[in-house]
mmCIF file of C-alpha atoms in Angstrom:
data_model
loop_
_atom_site.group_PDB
_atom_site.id
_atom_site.type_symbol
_atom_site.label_atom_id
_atom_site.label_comp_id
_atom_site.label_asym_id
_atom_site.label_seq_id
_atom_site.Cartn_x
_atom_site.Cartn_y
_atom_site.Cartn_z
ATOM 1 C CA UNK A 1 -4.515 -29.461 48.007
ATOM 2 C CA UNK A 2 -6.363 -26.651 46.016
ATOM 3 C CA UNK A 3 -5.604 -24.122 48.259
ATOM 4 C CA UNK A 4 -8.010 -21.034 47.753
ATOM 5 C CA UNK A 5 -9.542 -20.388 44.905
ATOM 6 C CA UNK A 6 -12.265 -17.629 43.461
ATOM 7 C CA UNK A 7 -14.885 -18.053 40.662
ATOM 8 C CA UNK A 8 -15.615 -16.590 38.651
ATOM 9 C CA UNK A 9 -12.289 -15.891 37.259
ATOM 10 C CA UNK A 10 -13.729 -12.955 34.693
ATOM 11 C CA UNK A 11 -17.029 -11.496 34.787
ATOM 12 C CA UNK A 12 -18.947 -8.769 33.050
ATOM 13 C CA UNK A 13 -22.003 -7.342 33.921
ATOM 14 C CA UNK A 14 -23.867 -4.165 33.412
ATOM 15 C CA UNK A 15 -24.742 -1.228 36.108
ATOM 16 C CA UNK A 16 -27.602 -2.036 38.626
ATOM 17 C CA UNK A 17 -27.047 -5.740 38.566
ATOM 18 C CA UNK A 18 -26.349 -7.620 41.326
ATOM 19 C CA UNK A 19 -22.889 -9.856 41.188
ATOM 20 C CA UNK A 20 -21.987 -12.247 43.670
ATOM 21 C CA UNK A 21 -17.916 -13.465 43.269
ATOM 22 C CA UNK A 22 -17.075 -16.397 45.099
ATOM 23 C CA UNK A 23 -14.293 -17.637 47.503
ATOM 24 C CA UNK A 24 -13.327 -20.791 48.784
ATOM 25 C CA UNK A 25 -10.417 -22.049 50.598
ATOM 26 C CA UNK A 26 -9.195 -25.831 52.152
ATOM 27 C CA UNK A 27 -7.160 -25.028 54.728
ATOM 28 C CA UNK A 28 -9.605 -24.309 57.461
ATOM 29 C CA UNK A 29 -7.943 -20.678 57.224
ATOM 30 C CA UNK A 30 -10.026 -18.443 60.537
ATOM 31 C CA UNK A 31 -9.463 -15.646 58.760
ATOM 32 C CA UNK A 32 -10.717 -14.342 55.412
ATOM 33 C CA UNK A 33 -10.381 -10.915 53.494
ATOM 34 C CA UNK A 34 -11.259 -9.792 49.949
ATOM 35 C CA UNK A 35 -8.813 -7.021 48.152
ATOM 36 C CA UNK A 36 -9.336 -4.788 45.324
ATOM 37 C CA UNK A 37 -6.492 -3.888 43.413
ATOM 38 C CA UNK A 38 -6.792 -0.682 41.292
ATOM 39 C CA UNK A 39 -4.126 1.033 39.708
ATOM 40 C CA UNK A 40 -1.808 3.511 41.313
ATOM 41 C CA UNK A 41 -3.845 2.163 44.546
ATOM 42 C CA UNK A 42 -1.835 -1.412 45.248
ATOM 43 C CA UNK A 43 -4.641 -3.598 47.234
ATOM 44 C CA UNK A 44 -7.157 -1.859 49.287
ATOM 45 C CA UNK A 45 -8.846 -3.764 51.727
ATOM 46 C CA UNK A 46 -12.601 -4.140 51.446
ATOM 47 C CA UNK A 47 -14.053 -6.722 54.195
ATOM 48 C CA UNK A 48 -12.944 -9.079 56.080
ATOM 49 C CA UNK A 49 -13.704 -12.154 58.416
ATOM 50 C CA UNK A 50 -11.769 -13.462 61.505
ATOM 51 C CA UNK A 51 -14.293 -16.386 61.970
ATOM 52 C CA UNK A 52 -17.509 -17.792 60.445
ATOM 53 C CA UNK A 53 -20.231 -15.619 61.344
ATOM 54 C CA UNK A 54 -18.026 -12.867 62.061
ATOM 55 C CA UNK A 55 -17.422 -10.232 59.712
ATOM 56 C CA UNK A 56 -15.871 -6.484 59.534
ATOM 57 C CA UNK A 57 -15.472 -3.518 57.276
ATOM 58 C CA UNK A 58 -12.471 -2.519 55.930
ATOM 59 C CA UNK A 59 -10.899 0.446 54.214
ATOM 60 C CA UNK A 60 -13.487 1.050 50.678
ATOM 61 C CA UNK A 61 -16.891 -1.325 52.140
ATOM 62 C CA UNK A 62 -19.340 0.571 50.421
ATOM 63 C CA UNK A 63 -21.403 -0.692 47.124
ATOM 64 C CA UNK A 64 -20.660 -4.500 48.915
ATOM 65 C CA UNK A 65 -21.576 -7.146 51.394
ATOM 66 C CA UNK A 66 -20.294 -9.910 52.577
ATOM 67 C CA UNK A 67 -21.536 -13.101 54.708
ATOM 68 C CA UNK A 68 -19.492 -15.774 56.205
ATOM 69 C CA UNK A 69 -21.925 -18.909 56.932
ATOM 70 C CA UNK A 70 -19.361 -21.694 56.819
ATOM 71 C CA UNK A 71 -15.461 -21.095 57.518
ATOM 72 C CA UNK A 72 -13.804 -22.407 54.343
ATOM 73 C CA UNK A 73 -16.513 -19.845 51.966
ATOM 74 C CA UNK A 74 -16.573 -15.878 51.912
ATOM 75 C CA UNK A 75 -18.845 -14.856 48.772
ATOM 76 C CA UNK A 76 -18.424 -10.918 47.779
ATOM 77 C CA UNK A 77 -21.739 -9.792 46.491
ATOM 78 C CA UNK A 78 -22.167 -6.403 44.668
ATOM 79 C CA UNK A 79 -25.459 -5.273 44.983
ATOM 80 C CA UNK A 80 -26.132 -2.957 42.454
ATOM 81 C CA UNK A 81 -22.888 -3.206 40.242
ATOM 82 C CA UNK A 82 -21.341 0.331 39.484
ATOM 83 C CA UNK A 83 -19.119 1.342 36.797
ATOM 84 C CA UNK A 84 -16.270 2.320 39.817
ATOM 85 C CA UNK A 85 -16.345 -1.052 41.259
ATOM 86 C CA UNK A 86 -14.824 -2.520 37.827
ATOM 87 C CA UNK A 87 -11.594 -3.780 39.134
ATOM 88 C CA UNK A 88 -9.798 -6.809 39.770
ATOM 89 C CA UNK A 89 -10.762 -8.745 43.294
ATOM 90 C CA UNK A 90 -8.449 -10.872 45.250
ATOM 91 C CA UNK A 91 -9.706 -12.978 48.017
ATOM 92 C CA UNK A 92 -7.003 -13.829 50.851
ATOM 93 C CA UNK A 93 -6.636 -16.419 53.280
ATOM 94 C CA UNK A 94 -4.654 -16.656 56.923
ATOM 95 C CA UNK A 95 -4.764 -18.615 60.184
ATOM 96 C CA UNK A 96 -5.060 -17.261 63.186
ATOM 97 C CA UNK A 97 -1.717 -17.119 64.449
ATOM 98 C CA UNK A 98 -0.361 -17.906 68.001
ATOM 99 C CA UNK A 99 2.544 -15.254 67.957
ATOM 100 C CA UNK A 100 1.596 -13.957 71.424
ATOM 101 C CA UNK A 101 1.632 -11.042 70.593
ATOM 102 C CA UNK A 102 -0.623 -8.067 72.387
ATOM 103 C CA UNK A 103 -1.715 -11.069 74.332
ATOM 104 C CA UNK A 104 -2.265 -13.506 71.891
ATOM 105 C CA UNK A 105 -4.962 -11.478 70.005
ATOM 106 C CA UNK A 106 -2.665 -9.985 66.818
ATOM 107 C CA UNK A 107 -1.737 -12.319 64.488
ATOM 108 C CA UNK A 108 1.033 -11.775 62.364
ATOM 109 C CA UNK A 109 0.526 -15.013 60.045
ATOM 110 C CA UNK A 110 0.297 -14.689 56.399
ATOM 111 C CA UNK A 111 -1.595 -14.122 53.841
ATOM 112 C CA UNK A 112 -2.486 -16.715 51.325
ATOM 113 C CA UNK A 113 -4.349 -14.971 47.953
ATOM 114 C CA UNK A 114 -6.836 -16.675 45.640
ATOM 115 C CA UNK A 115 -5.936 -15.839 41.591
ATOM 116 C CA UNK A 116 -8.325 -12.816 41.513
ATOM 117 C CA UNK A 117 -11.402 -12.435 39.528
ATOM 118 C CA UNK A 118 -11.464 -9.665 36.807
ATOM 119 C CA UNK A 119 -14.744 -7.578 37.135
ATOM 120 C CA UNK A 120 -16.031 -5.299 34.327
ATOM 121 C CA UNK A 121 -18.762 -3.113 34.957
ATOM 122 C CA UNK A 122 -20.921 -2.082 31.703
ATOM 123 C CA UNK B 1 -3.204 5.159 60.556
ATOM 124 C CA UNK B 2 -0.824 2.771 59.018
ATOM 125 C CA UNK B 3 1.145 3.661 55.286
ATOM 126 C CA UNK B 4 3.728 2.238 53.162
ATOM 127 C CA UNK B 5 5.261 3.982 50.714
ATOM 128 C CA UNK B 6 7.318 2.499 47.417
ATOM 129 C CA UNK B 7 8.676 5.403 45.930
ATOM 130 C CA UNK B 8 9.573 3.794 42.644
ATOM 131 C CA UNK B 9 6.763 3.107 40.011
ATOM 132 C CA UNK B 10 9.079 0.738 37.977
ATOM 133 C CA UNK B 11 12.872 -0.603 38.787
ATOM 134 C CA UNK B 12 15.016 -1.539 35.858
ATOM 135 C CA UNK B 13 18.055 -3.935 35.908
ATOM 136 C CA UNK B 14 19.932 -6.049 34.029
ATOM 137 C CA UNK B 15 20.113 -9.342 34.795
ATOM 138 C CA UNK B 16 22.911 -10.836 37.083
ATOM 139 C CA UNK B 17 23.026 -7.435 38.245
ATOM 140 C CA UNK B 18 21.616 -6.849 42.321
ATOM 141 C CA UNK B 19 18.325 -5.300 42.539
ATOM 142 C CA UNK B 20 16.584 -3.428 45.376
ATOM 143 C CA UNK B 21 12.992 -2.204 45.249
ATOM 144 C CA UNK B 22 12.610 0.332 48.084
ATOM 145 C CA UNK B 23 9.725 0.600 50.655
ATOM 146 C CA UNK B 24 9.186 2.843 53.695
ATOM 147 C CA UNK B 25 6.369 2.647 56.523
ATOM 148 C CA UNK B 26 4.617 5.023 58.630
ATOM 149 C CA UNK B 27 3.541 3.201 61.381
ATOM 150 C CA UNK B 28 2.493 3.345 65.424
ATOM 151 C CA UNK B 29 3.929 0.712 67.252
ATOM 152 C CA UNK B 30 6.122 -1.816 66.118
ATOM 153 C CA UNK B 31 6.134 -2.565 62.138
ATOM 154 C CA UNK B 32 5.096 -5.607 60.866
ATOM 155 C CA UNK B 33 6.318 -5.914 57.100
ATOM 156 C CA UNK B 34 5.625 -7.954 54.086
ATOM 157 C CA UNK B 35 6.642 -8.164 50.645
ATOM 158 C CA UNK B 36 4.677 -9.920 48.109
ATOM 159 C CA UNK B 37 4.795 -10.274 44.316
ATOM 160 C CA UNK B 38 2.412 -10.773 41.823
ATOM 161 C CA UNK B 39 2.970 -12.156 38.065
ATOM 162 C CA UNK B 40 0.791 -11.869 35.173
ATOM 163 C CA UNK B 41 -2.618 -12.493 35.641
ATOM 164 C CA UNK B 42 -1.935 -14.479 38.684
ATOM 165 C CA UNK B 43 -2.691 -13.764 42.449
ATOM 166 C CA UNK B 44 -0.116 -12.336 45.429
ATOM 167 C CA UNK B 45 2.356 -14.997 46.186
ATOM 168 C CA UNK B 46 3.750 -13.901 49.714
ATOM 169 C CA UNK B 47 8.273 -13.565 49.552
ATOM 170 C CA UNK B 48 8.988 -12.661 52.811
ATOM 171 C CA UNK B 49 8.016 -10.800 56.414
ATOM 172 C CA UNK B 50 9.766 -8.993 58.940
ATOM 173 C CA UNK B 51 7.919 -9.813 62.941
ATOM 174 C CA UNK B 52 10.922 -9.190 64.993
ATOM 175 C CA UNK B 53 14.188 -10.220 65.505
ATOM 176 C CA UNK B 54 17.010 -9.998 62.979
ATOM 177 C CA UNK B 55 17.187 -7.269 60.536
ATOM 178 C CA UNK B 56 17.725 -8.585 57.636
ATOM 179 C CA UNK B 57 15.091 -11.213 56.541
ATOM 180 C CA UNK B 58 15.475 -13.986 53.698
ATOM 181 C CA UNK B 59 12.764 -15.278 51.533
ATOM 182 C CA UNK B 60 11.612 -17.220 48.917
ATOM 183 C CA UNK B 61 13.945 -17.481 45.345
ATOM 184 C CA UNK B 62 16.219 -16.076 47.017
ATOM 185 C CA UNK B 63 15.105 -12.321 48.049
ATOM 186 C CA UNK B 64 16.010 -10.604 51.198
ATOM 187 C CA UNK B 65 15.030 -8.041 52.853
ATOM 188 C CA UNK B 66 16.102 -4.915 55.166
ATOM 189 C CA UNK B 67 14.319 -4.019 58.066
ATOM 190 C CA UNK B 68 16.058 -0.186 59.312
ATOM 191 C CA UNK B 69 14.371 1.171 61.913
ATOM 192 C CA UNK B 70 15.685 4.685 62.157
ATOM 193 C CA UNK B 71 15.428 5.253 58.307
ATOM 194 C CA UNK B 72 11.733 2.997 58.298
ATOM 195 C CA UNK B 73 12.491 1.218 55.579
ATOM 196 C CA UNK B 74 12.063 -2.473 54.541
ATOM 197 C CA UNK B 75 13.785 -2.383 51.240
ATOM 198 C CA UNK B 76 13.748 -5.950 48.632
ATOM 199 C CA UNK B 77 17.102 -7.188 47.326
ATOM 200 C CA UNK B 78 18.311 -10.062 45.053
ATOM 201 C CA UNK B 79 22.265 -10.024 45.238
ATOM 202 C CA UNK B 80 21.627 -11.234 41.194
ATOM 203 C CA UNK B 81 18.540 -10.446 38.971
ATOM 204 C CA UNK B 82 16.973 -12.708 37.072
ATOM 205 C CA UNK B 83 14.849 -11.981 33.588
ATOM 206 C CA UNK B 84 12.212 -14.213 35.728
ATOM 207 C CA UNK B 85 11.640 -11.797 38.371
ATOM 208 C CA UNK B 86 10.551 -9.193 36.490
ATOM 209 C CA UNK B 87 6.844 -8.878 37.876
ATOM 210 C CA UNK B 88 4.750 -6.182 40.145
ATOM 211 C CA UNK B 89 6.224 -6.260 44.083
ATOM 212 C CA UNK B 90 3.897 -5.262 46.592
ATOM 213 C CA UNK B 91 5.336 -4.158 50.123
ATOM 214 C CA UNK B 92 2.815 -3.829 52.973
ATOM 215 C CA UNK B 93 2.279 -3.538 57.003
ATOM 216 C CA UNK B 94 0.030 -5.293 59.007
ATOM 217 C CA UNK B 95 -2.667 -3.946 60.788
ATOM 218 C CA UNK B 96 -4.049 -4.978 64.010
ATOM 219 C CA UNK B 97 -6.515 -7.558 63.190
ATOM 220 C CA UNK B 98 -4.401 -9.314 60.390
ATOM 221 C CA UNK B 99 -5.268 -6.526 58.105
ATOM 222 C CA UNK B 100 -2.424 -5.468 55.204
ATOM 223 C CA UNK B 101 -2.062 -2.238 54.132
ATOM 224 C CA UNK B 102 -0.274 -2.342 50.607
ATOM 225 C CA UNK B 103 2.049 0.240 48.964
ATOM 226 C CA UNK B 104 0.774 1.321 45.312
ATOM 227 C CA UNK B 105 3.305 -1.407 44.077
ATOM 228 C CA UNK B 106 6.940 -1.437 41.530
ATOM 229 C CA UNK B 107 7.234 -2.761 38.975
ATOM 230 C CA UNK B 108 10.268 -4.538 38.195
ATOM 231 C CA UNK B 109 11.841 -5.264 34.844
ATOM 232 C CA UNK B 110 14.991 -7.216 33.985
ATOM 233 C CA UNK B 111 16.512 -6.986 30.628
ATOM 234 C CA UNK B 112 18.733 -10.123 29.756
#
C-alpha cells in the first residue's frame, strides 16, 4: 500500500520557470490539498480538491494552479517560479467523511500527508 | 476566521519526565482539533483529534490530549517523555470544507 506520495522529492529551478510537483495517492482519498510549510508560518493551505474535477483556492493561491483530472493525482504547477515560493510543499490526502455533521456535508476525517517536496527557487 | 495559537516555539524535557505542548483556538462554532507531528525530513503523521465527546482524547505512542472549552485549549501530553519524541508538533482546527488551519508549530526536545 504506498499510500501518497509526491515527486519530486527536491527540486531546484531558477525564477520564471515553470515547475510542476506531483501528487499521487492509492486510497481513492475524495479529497486532496497541497500545504506549504514556511517557517514561523506552520502549514498554510494553498489549494485544494474535494473531488476530481473540482477544485478551490485556499489561504496563499497566488503564483499556482492546480488541476484534478483523475481522483488519485493532484499536480501543483508553478507557473513562473519566484524566489518567495521556495519552500517545502506537502500534499495531503482525506476521505470524505460520513460524520453527519452540518448535514452530512463537513467532514471531520483526517488528513493523510505525502513526504513533502523541497523547492528552491534560484 | 479560524486560528490556533502554540505559544511555545520550543518545549524542553527530560526524558521520563511528562511533557505538554500547549495550543489554544479561536474559533466560531464548535472546534474541531488536531495534533500532528512531523520528524526530520519526513511528512505530517496525524497523533490525535478532538470531534466531540470526551475531553480528554488519546492517540498514537501514547499522547493525549485536552480539549477545555472555557480556557480553548487543546493542550499535548505524554505522562513520560521519550528522547524519540523530540520532533516539530503541529496543532490545528478544521475548517469547513476539510480545510486545517495549523499553528506556527513547537518544537520539542528531550534530553536523555
Amino acid at each position: 500500500d504506498a499510500g501518497i506520495t509526491q515527486s519530486p522529492r527536491y527540486k531546484i529551478t531558477e525564477t520564471g520557470r515553470q515547475v510542476t510537483l506531483m501528487c499521487h495517492q492509492t486510497w481513492s482519498h475524495s479529497y486532496m490539498f497541497w500545504y506549504r510549510q514556511d517557517l514561523g508560518h506552520g502549514l498554510r493551505l494553498i489549494y485544494y480538491s474535494a473531488a476530481a474535477d473540482i477544485t478551490d483556492k485556499g489561504e496563499v493561491p497566488d503564483g499556482y494552479v492546480v488541476s484534478r483530472s483523475k481522483t488519485e493525482n493532484f499536480p501543483l504547477t508553478l507557473e513562473s517560479a519566484t524566489r518567495s515560493q521556495t519552500s517545502v510543499y506537502f500534499c495531503a490526502s482525506s476521505e470524505k467523511g460520513r460524520d453527519g455533521l452540518a448535514g452530512g456535508r463537513f467532514s471531520t476525517d483526517t488528513q493523510y500527508f505525502g513526504p513533502g517536496t523541497r523547492l528552491t527557487v534560484l | 476566521a479560524q486560528s490556533v495559537a502554540q505559544p511555545e516555539d520550543q518545549v524542553n524535557v527530560a526524558e521520563g519526565n511528562p511533557l505538554t505542548v500547549k495550543c489554544t483556538y479561536s474559533v466560531s462554532g464548535n472546534p474541531y482539533l488536531f495534533w500532528y507531528v512531523q520528524y526530520p525530513n519526513r511528512g505530517l503523521q496525524f497523533l490525535l483529534k478532538y470531534i466531540t465527546g470526551d475531553n480528554l482524547v488519546k492517540g498514537s505512542y501514547g499522547f493525549e490530549a485536552e480539549f477545555n472549552k472555557s480556557q480553548t485549549s487543546f493542550h499535548l501530553k505524554k505522562p513520560s517523555a521519550l528522547v524519540s519524541d523530540s520532533a516539530l508538533y503541529f496543532c490545528a482546527s478544521m475548517e469547513y470544507g476539510n480545510k486545517l488551519v495549523f499553528g506556527a508549530g513547537t518544537i520539542l526536545r528531550v534530553k536523555s
